[in-house]
Structure formats: C-alpha cells, structure tokens
C-alpha cells in the first residue's frame, strides 16, 4: 500500500480500505484476541499516515473488534467466556429471526443451493479434520442466512457472527465431534428454510445457538472440561 494520508477527498475511502485490511487480519487470526495493534508500526507497514489509521481503528472499535484505551493504544478485543456468552445470547435472537424470515420467503432449493454447498464444505472439513476450513464454512452458512433474510438490520449484525466464530476462537475450541453435531443441526435448519417452515426454522436456529451457550456455561462452571463452539 503506497504512502498516503487522509487529506482530500480520498480520506474516507482510505479509512474504509484500512479498516477492511485490519478487519480481515483479525478474522483470519493474524491478529489474535488480545493482540496489541501498535499504530506506528502498522502505519509504516501499510504505508499510510497515522491519521487515517487512527480513524480505521475507531471504525473497528465501533464494530466491537478493537478496544482503544487512552495511553495504552489499541488491542484486539479479548474473548473471555462472559463476553462470549453475551455475544451468543444476541446470536440466538439474530440467527433465529434470520432463519424465520428466510423461511417466510420460501426460497426453495434453487436459492438455497449456496447453503447446501456450504454444508458440503463443512462435511469435507471433517476428514481429514481441518478446524480452519470448518470454521470458515460455518461462518459462511450463518452469514448466508442473514443475507437471505432480506433484512438489512439483521445483515448489519454479521460482525457479531464473525466475532464469536473467529475472533474468540481460542476461547471456544471446535472439535470434530461437535462439528458433526453442528452440521446435522445445520442440515435441519436448511431443510426447514427450503420447506418454508418458519416456526421450525426459527426454533432450530435458536436451539442450535442455545446448545453452544449451554456448553460454554458448563465449561465455565467446570474449567477442567474442554470448551466447544458452533
């Protein structure tokens, strides 16, 4: 990225571009949960001045991905169990409503073909087991339902989905057994959506997230057990 500043009309575009780069690095795990984001180093690496970089970090702070503390700089948010539980409580509502609205539109097999392809990608990640591939396909499945809902306010909640499944991944470790159960639950959700059964679609989507919440709470109460995630 060539050295640029935020001066002139390109400022907003540059800030958006920087936010997109940093956001993807967080989602991909390049910047782990709790990692420091030193502005001077980042500005030099990305070839920009600190002004647009600072604005980009503010954008990510508004999305909940970054926490900026005066005198301490910026860090990727830390995914402690209580924070993750709070995020999943929101997910239960968002995912449930998205599934209901998508089923209400009766999308049928043609519009749901991407969901089925994503389910196939999840199954392919089981053998050989690839947690990164599974997690990516898992995010795609839930994000596709958000977009199929046609509700712009639900689509705006996509950062919460990525935060729980990708940013906080070190807190809630996925394993093959849980992945197999999750895929079966995804299959049931997709079938209800295709059939236009909106009550079932919402119930199944909420139950899917509630299972993860219950497992996280159990792990929190019994630290010796291993956490799992949807």
Tab-separated table of C-alpha atoms in Angstrom, residues 15 37 61 74 84 121 126 132 148 157 159 161 207 223:
chain	number	residue	atom	x	y	z
A	15	UNK	CA	-10.103	4.781	6.072
A	37	UNK	CA	-2.041	-3.058	17.387
A	61	UNK	CA	-13.808	-0.154	17.817
A	74	UNK	CA	-5.346	-0.386	20.576
A	84	UNK	CA	-18.579	-14.732	24.503
A	121	UNK	CA	-17.737	-27.864	2.541
A	126	UNK	CA	-14.259	-33.472	8.790
A	132	UNK	CA	-9.950	-23.648	9.996
A	148	UNK	CA	-31.218	-14.467	2.518
A	157	UNK	CA	-25.190	-7.936	12.770
A	159	UNK	CA	-19.736	-8.701	12.718
A	161	UNK	CA	-21.272	-13.685	13.957
A	207	UNK	CA	-31.716	-24.222	19.662
A	223	UNK	CA	-12.949	-25.411	33.979
